[in-house]
Coordinates of C-alpha atoms in Angstrom, one line a residue:
M1 CA 25.7 15.5 4.6
N2 CA 24.2 12.4 6.2
L3 CA 21.8 10.9 3.7
H4 CA 20.5 8.4 6.2
R5 CA 18.7 11.1 8.1
P6 CA 16.1 13.4 6.6
F7 CA 17.6 16.1 4.4
R8 CA 16.6 18.9 2.1
G9 CA 16.9 17.8 -1.5
T10 CA 17.8 21.3 -2.7
H11 CA 20.6 21.5 -0.1
A12 CA 22.0 18.2 -1.3
V13 CA 21.9 19.4 -4.9
A14 CA 23.4 22.8 -4.1
A15 CA 26.3 21.1 -2.3
G16 CA 27.0 18.9 -5.2
V17 CA 26.3 15.7 -3.2
L18 CA 23.3 14.6 -5.4
T19 CA 21.6 15.5 -8.6
P20 CA 17.9 16.0 -9.1
K21 CA 17.8 12.8 -11.2
M22 CA 19.4 10.9 -8.3
L23 CA 16.7 12.2 -5.9
R24 CA 14.0 11.0 -8.2
G25 CA 15.5 7.5 -8.5
P26 CA 15.1 4.4 -6.3
R27 CA 18.0 5.3 -3.9
F28 CA 15.9 7.9 -2.0
H29 CA 12.5 8.1 -0.5
R30 CA 10.6 11.4 -0.6
L31 CA 9.1 12.1 2.8
F32 CA 7.7 15.6 2.1
H33 CA 8.2 18.3 -0.5
D34 CA 12.0 18.7 -0.9
V35 CA 12.6 16.3 2.1
Y36 CA 14.3 13.0 1.4
V37 CA 16.1 10.1 3.1
A38 CA 18.0 7.1 1.9
A39 CA 15.7 4.3 0.7
E40 CA 17.1 1.7 3.0
V41 CA 16.2 3.7 6.2
K42 CA 13.2 2.5 8.1
I43 CA 10.5 5.0 8.1
D44 CA 8.6 5.4 11.4
L45 CA 7.0 8.2 13.4
A46 CA 10.3 9.5 14.8
L47 CA 11.9 9.7 11.3
R48 CA 8.8 11.4 9.8
S49 CA 8.8 13.9 12.7
Q50 CA 12.4 14.8 12.1
A51 CA 11.6 15.3 8.5
A52 CA 8.6 17.5 9.3
Y53 CA 10.8 19.7 11.4
L54 CA 12.9 20.6 8.3
L55 CA 9.7 22.2 6.9
V56 CA 9.3 24.5 9.8
E57 CA 12.8 25.0 11.2
G58 CA 13.3 28.5 12.3
T59 CA 9.6 29.3 12.6
G60 CA 7.8 26.3 14.3
V61 CA 8.3 23.3 16.5
V62 CA 7.3 19.6 16.6
G63 CA 4.3 18.8 18.8
G64 CA 1.7 16.2 19.8
Y65 CA 2.5 12.6 19.3
S66 CA 5.6 13.5 17.3
A67 CA 7.1 15.5 20.2
A68 CA 6.3 12.6 22.6
E69 CA 8.0 10.2 20.2
L70 CA 11.2 12.3 20.0
L71 CA 11.2 12.8 23.7
G72 CA 11.4 9.1 24.3
A73 CA 7.8 8.8 25.5
S74 CA 6.2 6.9 22.6
C75 CA 2.5 6.8 23.0
G76 CA 0.9 7.3 19.6
P77 CA -0.2 5.0 16.8
R78 CA 2.5 3.9 14.4
D79 CA 0.7 5.6 11.6
A80 CA 0.1 8.9 13.4
P81 CA 1.0 11.9 11.2
A82 CA 4.0 13.9 12.0
E83 CA 2.8 17.1 13.8
V84 CA 4.2 20.6 13.8
V85 CA 3.0 23.8 15.4
I86 CA 3.7 27.0 13.5
P87 CA 2.5 30.6 13.7
T88 CA 2.4 31.2 10.0
R89 CA -0.1 29.8 7.5
M90 CA 0.7 26.3 6.4
R91 CA -1.6 23.5 5.3
S92 CA -1.8 20.0 6.6
R93 CA -1.2 17.3 4.0
P94 CA -1.1 13.5 4.0
G95 CA 1.3 12.4 6.7
L96 CA 1.6 15.9 8.2
L97 CA -0.7 17.6 10.7
V98 CA -0.2 21.3 11.0
R99 CA -1.5 23.2 14.0
A100 CA -1.5 27.0 14.1
G101 CA 0.0 28.6 17.2
V102 CA 2.9 30.0 19.0
V103 CA 4.8 28.0 21.6
P104 CA 6.5 30.2 24.2
P105 CA 10.3 29.7 24.6
G106 CA 9.8 28.2 28.1
E107 CA 7.5 25.6 26.7
R108 CA 9.8 24.1 24.1
C109 CA 13.1 22.1 24.3
R110 CA 15.5 20.2 22.1
A111 CA 15.2 16.5 21.3
G112 CA 18.5 15.9 19.6
E113 CA 18.5 18.5 16.8
V114 CA 14.8 19.0 16.7
L115 CA 12.9 21.7 18.6
V116 CA 9.8 20.2 20.3
T117 CA 7.2 21.2 22.7
S118 CA 8.3 20.5 26.3
P119 CA 7.2 17.4 28.2
L120 CA 4.5 19.4 30.2
H121 CA 3.2 21.2 27.1
T122 CA 3.1 18.0 25.1
A123 CA 1.2 16.2 27.9
F124 CA -1.2 19.0 28.3
R125 CA -2.1 19.2 24.6
L126 CA -2.5 15.5 24.2
A127 CA -4.5 15.2 27.4
C128 CA -6.9 17.9 26.1
R129 CA -7.5 16.7 22.6
L130 CA -7.5 12.9 22.9
P131 CA -10.3 10.6 24.1
L132 CA -10.0 9.8 27.8
V133 CA -8.1 6.4 27.6
E134 CA -5.6 7.7 25.0
A135 CA -5.2 10.9 27.0
V136 CA -4.2 8.8 30.1
V137 CA -1.9 6.7 27.9
A138 CA -0.1 9.8 26.8
V139 CA 0.2 11.4 30.2
D140 CA 1.4 8.1 31.7
A141 CA 4.1 7.9 29.1
L142 CA 5.3 11.5 29.5
T143 CA 5.1 11.6 33.3
H144 CA 7.0 8.2 33.5
Q145 CA 9.7 9.4 31.2
F146 CA 10.3 12.7 32.9
S147 CA 9.2 11.9 36.5
I148 CA 6.4 14.4 36.4
D149 CA 3.5 14.5 38.8
P150 CA 0.3 14.1 36.6
W151 CA -1.3 16.9 38.6
D152 CA 1.5 19.2 37.3
V153 CA -0.2 18.8 33.9
V154 CA -3.4 20.1 35.4
R155 CA -1.6 23.0 37.0
F156 CA 0.2 23.7 33.7
G157 CA -3.2 24.1 32.1
Y158 CA -3.9 27.2 34.2
R159 CA -1.8 29.0 31.6
Y160 CA -4.5 28.1 29.0
L161 CA -7.8 28.5 30.9
G162 CA -10.7 27.5 28.7
A163 CA -8.6 25.6 26.2
P164 CA -10.7 23.1 24.3
G165 CA -10.8 19.7 26.1
S166 CA -9.2 21.1 29.3
G167 CA -12.2 20.1 31.3
Q168 CA -11.1 16.5 31.3
L169 CA -7.7 17.2 32.7
P170 CA -8.5 16.5 36.4
E171 CA -10.0 13.1 35.4
V172 CA -6.9 12.3 33.3
A173 CA -4.6 13.2 36.2
R174 CA -6.7 11.1 38.6
L175 CA -6.4 8.0 36.4
A176 CA -2.7 8.6 35.4
D177 CA 0.2 6.7 37.0
P178 CA 3.8 7.5 36.2
L179 CA 4.8 4.0 37.2
A180 CA 3.2 2.6 34.1
E181 CA 6.0 1.5 31.8
S182 CA 4.1 1.1 28.5
P183 CA 0.9 2.3 26.8
M184 CA -0.4 -1.3 26.8
E185 CA 0.1 -1.5 30.6
T186 CA -1.9 1.7 30.9
R187 CA -4.7 0.3 28.7
I188 CA -4.9 -2.9 30.8
R189 CA -5.0 -0.9 34.0
L190 CA -7.8 1.3 32.7
A191 CA -9.8 -1.7 31.5
I192 CA -9.6 -3.1 35.1
H193 CA -10.6 0.3 36.5
V194 CA -13.6 0.8 34.1
D195 CA -14.8 -2.6 35.2
G196 CA -14.9 -1.5 38.8
L197 CA -12.3 -3.8 40.0
P198 CA -9.6 -3.1 42.7
V199 CA -6.7 -1.2 41.3
P200 CA -3.5 -3.3 41.0
V201 CA -0.1 -2.3 42.3
L202 CA 2.3 -1.3 39.6
Q203 CA 5.8 -2.6 39.2
H204 CA 5.6 -4.8 42.2
P205 CA 9.0 -6.5 43.0
V206 CA 9.3 -10.2 43.4
G207 CA 12.9 -11.1 43.9
A208 CA 14.9 -9.8 40.9
Y209 CA 11.7 -9.2 38.9
D210 CA 9.1 -6.5 38.7
L211 CA 5.5 -7.4 37.8
D212 CA 3.7 -5.0 35.5
M213 CA 0.6 -5.1 37.7
A214 CA -0.1 -7.2 40.8
Y215 CA -2.5 -8.0 43.6
P216 CA 0.2 -9.0 46.1
D217 CA -2.1 -10.2 48.8
V218 CA -3.4 -13.0 46.6
L219 CA -0.3 -13.6 44.5
L220 CA -2.0 -12.6 41.2
A221 CA -0.1 -10.7 38.5
V222 CA -1.4 -9.1 35.3
E223 CA 1.1 -8.5 32.5
Y224 CA 1.3 -7.5 28.8
D225 CA 3.3 -9.6 26.4
G226 CA 4.4 -7.5 23.4
R227 CA 6.2 -8.5 20.3
E228 CA 9.6 -8.2 22.1
H229 CA 8.6 -11.3 24.0
L230 CA 8.7 -13.4 20.8
T231 CA 12.5 -13.3 20.3
P232 CA 14.4 -16.5 21.3
E233 CA 16.5 -14.7 23.9
R234 CA 13.5 -12.9 25.5
A235 CA 11.5 -16.2 25.4
R236 CA 14.3 -17.9 27.3
R237 CA 14.4 -15.2 29.9
D238 CA 10.6 -15.2 30.2
L239 CA 10.7 -19.0 31.0
E240 CA 13.2 -18.4 33.7
R241 CA 11.1 -15.6 35.1
Q242 CA 7.9 -17.6 35.0
A243 CA 9.6 -20.5 36.8
H244 CA 10.7 -18.2 39.6
L245 CA 7.2 -16.7 39.9
T246 CA 5.6 -20.1 39.9
E247 CA 7.9 -21.3 42.6
A248 CA 7.0 -18.3 44.6
G249 CA 3.3 -19.1 44.3
W250 CA 2.3 -16.5 41.8
T251 CA -0.3 -16.8 39.0
V252 CA 0.3 -14.6 36.0
L253 CA -2.4 -13.5 33.6
R254 CA -0.9 -12.5 30.3
F255 CA -2.5 -10.5 27.5
R256 CA -1.6 -9.7 23.9
A257 CA -2.1 -6.6 21.9
A258 CA -5.3 -7.9 20.1
D259 CA -7.0 -8.4 23.4
V260 CA -6.0 -5.2 24.9
L261 CA -6.8 -3.0 21.9
H262 CA -9.9 -4.7 20.6
R263 CA -11.4 -6.7 23.5
P264 CA -10.6 -4.8 26.7
W265 CA -13.8 -6.2 28.3
M266 CA -12.4 -9.7 27.9
V267 CA -9.2 -8.6 29.7
A268 CA -11.3 -7.2 32.6
A269 CA -13.4 -10.4 32.7
A270 CA -10.4 -12.6 33.1
V271 CA -9.1 -10.5 35.9
R272 CA -12.5 -10.4 37.5
R273 CA -12.7 -14.2 37.5
A274 CA -9.3 -14.6 39.0
L275 CA -10.1 -12.1 41.8
A276 CA -13.4 -13.9 42.5
V277 CA -11.7 -17.3 42.8
R278 CA -9.3 -15.8 45.3
G279 CA -12.1 -14.2 47.3
V280 CA -11.1 -10.6 46.5
I281 CA -14.5 -9.9 45.1
A282 CA -17.8 -11.7 45.6
A283 CA -18.3 -14.6 43.3
D284 CA -21.8 -13.4 42.4
R285 CA -20.2 -10.3 40.8
V286 CA -18.8 -12.5 38.0
S287 CA -20.9 -12.4 34.9
A288 CA -20.6 -12.6 31.2
P289 CA -18.2 -10.0 29.7
R290 CA -19.9 -6.7 28.9
R291 CA -18.8 -5.5 25.5
G292 CA -18.1 -2.0 24.2
R293 CA -16.5 -0.5 27.3

């Protein structure tokens, strides 16, 4: 029994691996009722989702943000609850979101040892229930990971005509782009779109590098700098990359998480100013940032 993955406490005790007293001690972390993991294991959405599956194995599946996470298309908040879909009565609890329903065999698949909703089913459900921006973020992540046409999500929805939230599916598909490589890239792109600015080209190649978003005609790039850019090795590679882009005549606008998540209008304003300077849009269209969009 691997104690560094979620396990049933009763199974560990029955197998003679642990005692009830050991489970109550500091060596193990209780994730859900009768579900534990070794205390030194990092607890994240993927781990909590694996743990939640042990509660419904044989009757339900993992869905929503949890399914996306286990499918390699991470798009949810770090503190999102683990989500399961189960036909029998079961209550949600802190850290666990339970949805009632039956997922047909053709709409589920395996992610490792966990049964999850399929990429299309997952994209459909998230696109229906989330606000527009977050819905596009989810569809971008899943369509990118599995090379799916966003309009296939709309067509999939024909199986569930009248489903709550399905009315926004065409708009989600229109705004989605499978070339987006991260949720933050999607949010930046949508901030630009909402501001009425020209849509940038995604993953534009410049020599050995791909730019997150670019306006190639005016050599302007827009990129997201995440935490991974703070490591010494990544910082060194970023300097080499920046030197290459500068030599090629490119200007790069970089944004951090706080701007993208909390001040998207400032992101759009910076792009707007840069486009105006380069004559892409009229200078008189540049005004003070409009908050709350």
